[in-house]
mmCIF file of C-alpha atoms in Angstrom:
data_model
loop_
_atom_site.group_PDB
_atom_site.id
_atom_site.type_symbol
_atom_site.label_atom_id
_atom_site.label_comp_id
_atom_site.label_asym_id
_atom_site.label_seq_id
_atom_site.Cartn_x
_atom_site.Cartn_y
_atom_site.Cartn_z
ATOM 1 C CA MET A 694 36.931 -39.101 3.776
ATOM 2 C CA SER A 695 39.071 -42.525 4.301
ATOM 3 C CA PRO A 696 37.920 -45.346 5.617
ATOM 4 C CA GLY A 697 36.329 -45.838 8.554
ATOM 5 C CA ALA A 698 37.247 -42.781 9.314
ATOM 6 C CA ALA A 699 33.940 -39.769 11.636
ATOM 7 C CA GLY A 700 31.787 -37.703 8.945
ATOM 8 C CA PRO A 701 30.427 -34.846 10.249
ATOM 9 C CA ALA A 702 27.399 -34.789 13.055
ATOM 10 C CA VAL A 703 24.292 -35.666 11.588
ATOM 11 C CA PRO A 704 21.171 -33.961 14.605
ATOM 12 C CA GLY A 705 19.220 -37.045 15.529
ATOM 13 C CA GLY A 706 21.916 -39.467 14.005
ATOM 14 C CA ASP A 707 21.887 -41.337 16.885
ATOM 15 C CA ARG A 708 17.959 -41.965 17.183
ATOM 16 C CA GLU A 709 16.422 -44.896 16.069
ATOM 17 C CA PRO A 710 15.555 -45.665 12.390
ATOM 18 C CA GLY A 711 12.228 -44.262 11.868
ATOM 19 C CA THR A 712 12.218 -41.293 15.417
ATOM 20 C CA ALA A 713 13.716 -38.666 13.209
ATOM 21 C CA ALA A 714 10.578 -37.895 12.154
ATOM 22 C CA ALA A 715 8.427 -38.042 15.757
ATOM 23 C CA THR A 716 10.753 -34.937 16.834
ATOM 24 C CA VAL A 717 10.069 -32.699 12.923
ATOM 25 C CA ASP A 718 7.488 -30.281 12.691
ATOM 26 C CA VAL A 719 5.492 -30.811 9.795
ATOM 27 C CA ASP A 720 5.397 -26.863 9.033
ATOM 28 C CA THR A 721 8.687 -26.464 10.027
ATOM 29 C CA TYR A 722 9.742 -29.482 7.329
ATOM 30 C CA ARG A 723 7.175 -27.522 4.226
ATOM 31 C CA ARG A 724 8.747 -24.410 4.634
ATOM 32 C CA ALA A 725 12.214 -26.387 3.921
ATOM 33 C CA ALA A 726 11.220 -28.283 1.576
ATOM 34 C CA GLY A 727 9.097 -25.250 -0.663
ATOM 35 C CA ARG A 728 12.714 -23.682 0.149
ATOM 36 C CA PHE A 729 13.857 -26.314 -2.280
ATOM 37 C CA ALA A 730 12.754 -24.117 -5.647
ATOM 38 C CA SER A 731 11.465 -26.989 -8.607
ATOM 39 C CA GLY A 732 10.075 -27.042 -12.222
ATOM 40 C CA VAL A 733 6.311 -27.481 -12.471
ATOM 41 C CA CYS A 734 4.919 -30.044 -14.179
ATOM 42 C CA VAL A 735 0.891 -30.934 -15.294
ATOM 43 C CA VAL A 736 1.223 -35.196 -15.234
ATOM 44 C CA SER A 737 -2.333 -36.056 -17.786
ATOM 45 C CA THR A 738 -3.430 -39.161 -18.813
ATOM 46 C CA ARG A 739 -6.572 -39.977 -20.795
ATOM 47 C CA GLN A 740 -9.327 -42.443 -19.737
ATOM 48 C CA GLY A 741 -12.398 -43.334 -21.706
ATOM 49 C CA SER A 742 -13.225 -40.645 -22.713
ATOM 50 C CA HIS A 743 -12.823 -37.844 -19.899
ATOM 51 C CA ASP A 744 -8.425 -36.248 -19.026
ATOM 52 C CA HIS A 745 -7.060 -36.240 -15.775
ATOM 53 C CA ALA A 746 -4.542 -33.302 -14.573
ATOM 54 C CA ILE A 747 -2.376 -32.564 -12.441
ATOM 55 C CA THR A 748 0.161 -30.184 -11.076
ATOM 56 C CA VAL A 749 2.809 -31.621 -9.935
ATOM 57 C CA SER A 750 6.323 -30.197 -8.760
ATOM 58 C CA SER A 751 7.567 -33.870 -7.517
ATOM 59 C CA PHE A 752 9.195 -35.130 -11.235
ATOM 60 C CA ALA A 753 12.608 -36.183 -11.636
ATOM 61 C CA SER A 754 14.987 -38.419 -14.301
ATOM 62 C CA VAL A 755 15.827 -41.911 -13.085
ATOM 63 C CA SER A 756 17.553 -43.852 -15.049
ATOM 64 C CA LEU A 757 18.943 -42.846 -19.499
ATOM 65 C CA ASP A 758 19.288 -46.572 -19.479
ATOM 66 C CA PRO A 759 15.855 -47.875 -19.470
ATOM 67 C CA LEU A 760 14.820 -44.058 -20.639
ATOM 68 C CA LEU A 761 12.793 -43.743 -16.716
ATOM 69 C CA VAL A 762 11.087 -40.789 -15.389
ATOM 70 C CA LEU A 763 9.329 -40.429 -11.872
ATOM 71 C CA VAL A 764 6.310 -38.440 -10.606
ATOM 72 C CA CYS A 765 4.946 -38.301 -7.695
ATOM 73 C CA VAL A 766 0.864 -37.634 -6.635
ATOM 74 C CA HIS A 767 -1.278 -38.085 -3.972
ATOM 75 C CA ALA A 768 -2.868 -42.075 -3.972
ATOM 76 C CA ASP A 769 -6.078 -40.907 -2.582
ATOM 77 C CA ALA A 770 -6.423 -38.432 -6.225
ATOM 78 C CA ARG A 771 -8.609 -39.148 -8.776
ATOM 79 C CA PHE A 772 -6.096 -39.007 -11.410
ATOM 80 C CA TYR A 773 -3.864 -41.644 -9.750
ATOM 81 C CA ASP A 774 -7.254 -44.130 -9.842
ATOM 82 C CA ALA A 775 -7.174 -42.348 -13.649
ATOM 83 C CA VAL A 776 -3.531 -43.517 -14.287
ATOM 84 C CA GLU A 777 -3.590 -46.554 -12.851
ATOM 85 C CA GLU A 778 -5.638 -47.775 -15.843
ATOM 86 C CA THR A 779 -5.084 -46.503 -18.020
ATOM 87 C CA ARG A 780 -0.715 -47.613 -17.719
ATOM 88 C CA THR A 781 0.202 -44.515 -20.053
ATOM 89 C CA TRP A 782 0.512 -40.329 -18.856
ATOM 90 C CA GLY A 783 1.859 -37.618 -20.635
ATOM 91 C CA LEU A 784 4.295 -34.867 -18.582
ATOM 92 C CA SER A 785 5.012 -31.207 -19.821
ATOM 93 C CA ILE A 786 6.843 -28.822 -18.138
ATOM 94 C CA LEU A 787 5.279 -26.193 -18.244
ATOM 95 C CA SER A 788 6.490 -22.741 -19.736
ATOM 96 C CA THR A 789 6.130 -19.013 -17.623
ATOM 97 C CA SER A 790 3.696 -19.218 -19.931
ATOM 98 C CA ALA A 791 1.259 -21.693 -18.383
ATOM 99 C CA ARG A 792 0.839 -20.065 -14.836
ATOM 100 C CA PRO A 793 -2.667 -20.206 -15.235
ATOM 101 C CA ALA A 794 -3.152 -23.729 -16.258
ATOM 102 C CA ALA A 795 -0.945 -24.623 -13.546
ATOM 103 C CA ALA A 796 -3.018 -23.035 -10.575
ATOM 104 C CA TRP A 797 -6.040 -23.561 -12.450
ATOM 105 C CA LEU A 798 -4.785 -28.079 -12.297
ATOM 106 C CA ALA A 799 -4.113 -27.649 -9.428
ATOM 107 C CA THR A 800 -7.270 -26.609 -7.948
ATOM 108 C CA PRO A 801 -9.002 -29.413 -5.079
ATOM 109 C CA GLY A 802 -12.389 -30.196 -6.256
ATOM 110 C CA ARG A 803 -12.279 -29.615 -9.910
ATOM 111 C CA PRO A 804 -14.710 -30.692 -11.838
ATOM 112 C CA VAL A 805 -13.709 -34.218 -13.737
ATOM 113 C CA VAL A 806 -15.280 -33.091 -16.847
ATOM 114 C CA ASP A 807 -13.544 -30.699 -19.134
ATOM 115 C CA GLN A 808 -10.690 -30.476 -17.390
ATOM 116 C CA LEU A 809 -8.570 -29.055 -20.339
ATOM 117 C CA ALA A 810 -11.109 -27.351 -21.975
ATOM 118 C CA ARG A 811 -9.509 -23.998 -21.451
ATOM 119 C CA VAL A 812 -5.944 -25.015 -21.345
ATOM 120 C CA PRO A 813 -4.840 -25.826 -24.392
ATOM 121 C CA HIS A 814 -3.104 -29.325 -25.489
ATOM 122 C CA ARG A 815 -2.633 -31.514 -28.563
ATOM 123 C CA ARG A 816 -2.845 -35.630 -28.580
ATOM 124 C CA GLY A 817 0.036 -37.564 -27.661
ATOM 125 C CA PRO A 818 1.086 -39.529 -30.922
ATOM 126 C CA ARG A 819 1.546 -42.713 -28.257
ATOM 127 C CA THR A 820 -0.567 -41.876 -25.739
ATOM 128 C CA GLY A 821 -3.672 -40.153 -26.853
ATOM 129 C CA ALA A 822 -2.729 -37.978 -23.358
ATOM 130 C CA ALA A 823 -3.486 -34.429 -23.094
ATOM 131 C CA LEU A 824 -0.428 -32.183 -23.542
ATOM 132 C CA LEU A 825 0.539 -28.731 -22.145
ATOM 133 C CA GLU A 826 1.283 -26.485 -25.598
ATOM 134 C CA ASP A 827 2.826 -23.964 -22.819
ATOM 135 C CA SER A 828 5.786 -26.272 -21.984
ATOM 136 C CA VAL A 829 8.963 -26.211 -22.588
ATOM 137 C CA ALA A 830 9.302 -30.031 -22.936
ATOM 138 C CA THR A 831 6.524 -32.854 -23.632
ATOM 139 C CA LEU A 832 7.367 -36.554 -22.473
ATOM 140 C CA GLU A 833 4.613 -39.832 -22.776
ATOM 141 C CA CYS A 834 5.416 -42.528 -20.491
ATOM 142 C CA ALA A 835 4.694 -45.864 -19.826
ATOM 143 C CA THR A 836 3.945 -46.829 -16.546
ATOM 144 C CA GLU A 837 6.575 -49.515 -15.467
ATOM 145 C CA ALA A 838 6.640 -49.116 -11.413
ATOM 146 C CA GLU A 839 4.690 -47.457 -8.323
ATOM 147 C CA HIS A 840 5.911 -47.285 -5.237
ATOM 148 C CA PRO A 841 3.179 -46.376 -2.349
ATOM 149 C CA ALA A 842 5.447 -43.422 0.085
ATOM 150 C CA GLY A 843 2.694 -42.078 3.112
ATOM 151 C CA THR A 844 0.343 -39.806 1.452
ATOM 152 C CA HIS A 845 1.527 -40.666 -2.282
ATOM 153 C CA VAL A 846 2.679 -43.119 -4.834
ATOM 154 C CA VAL A 847 6.539 -42.808 -6.646
ATOM 155 C CA LEU A 848 5.165 -43.522 -10.147
ATOM 156 C CA VAL A 849 7.963 -44.812 -12.562
ATOM 157 C CA GLY A 850 7.370 -43.976 -16.044
ATOM 158 C CA ARG A 851 9.325 -45.600 -19.084
ATOM 159 C CA VAL A 852 9.679 -42.435 -22.075
ATOM 160 C CA LEU A 853 8.038 -43.074 -24.654
ATOM 161 C CA ASP A 854 8.134 -40.354 -26.844
ATOM 162 C CA VAL A 855 9.955 -36.089 -26.359
ATOM 163 C CA ALA A 856 9.170 -32.694 -27.606
ATOM 164 C CA LEU A 857 11.005 -30.129 -27.155
ATOM 165 C CA ALA A 858 10.195 -26.289 -27.186
ATOM 166 C CA PRO A 859 12.471 -24.153 -28.927
ATOM 167 C CA ASP A 860 15.011 -22.328 -26.943
ATOM 168 C CA GLY A 861 14.204 -19.777 -25.403
ATOM 169 C CA VAL A 862 11.198 -20.156 -23.719
ATOM 170 C CA ARG A 863 11.250 -19.909 -20.611
ATOM 171 C CA PRO A 864 10.107 -22.577 -17.183
ATOM 172 C CA LEU A 865 8.015 -22.271 -14.856
ATOM 173 C CA LEU A 866 9.522 -22.589 -10.960
ATOM 174 C CA HIS A 867 7.362 -22.880 -8.100
ATOM 175 C CA HIS A 868 9.713 -21.401 -4.503
ATOM 176 C CA ARG A 869 8.401 -20.642 -0.714
ATOM 177 C CA GLY A 870 5.108 -21.938 -2.161
ATOM 178 C CA ALA A 871 4.524 -19.312 -5.101
ATOM 179 C CA TYR A 872 4.744 -19.979 -8.723
ATOM 180 C CA ALA A 873 8.459 -17.868 -9.423
ATOM 181 C CA GLU A 874 10.937 -17.259 -13.134
ATOM 182 C CA LEU A 875 14.034 -17.590 -13.613
#
């Protein structure tokens, strides 16, 4: 498109900033966002003698120089309180065999103590965070920045270590409110 040329009409494009969200139905938005297939990850940290872990589908690579990733976590979650203190975390990009672990770690109100007792994992060499065995890849990160975003916090982490599963291990996906496979 040439400079100064008008682009396609955007519904609601003439609204005042900040007013568009008030006209969008939340249930319709949730259904629309759910149509985006995403990977499923577990983010974990070790606070004292306790592991804290949550299932997320909001993970993205941010930068290659420096190596940065982001995850979004609920600001009221116990996990966020723990990672705010530890400033380090592990990220396990789950394989299809990790579906039970993903479901368990997405369960609200699960016990704080021994959350990972029935989930095969190892300790990350750089952070001590739990890294799930049933993963296509794992990363260890140190919190670089935090950005409040509505009910969530965007955690930006500097990647400290990476490990890959053998080729052929398939990723677990989330689509339309359910787990899926490629």
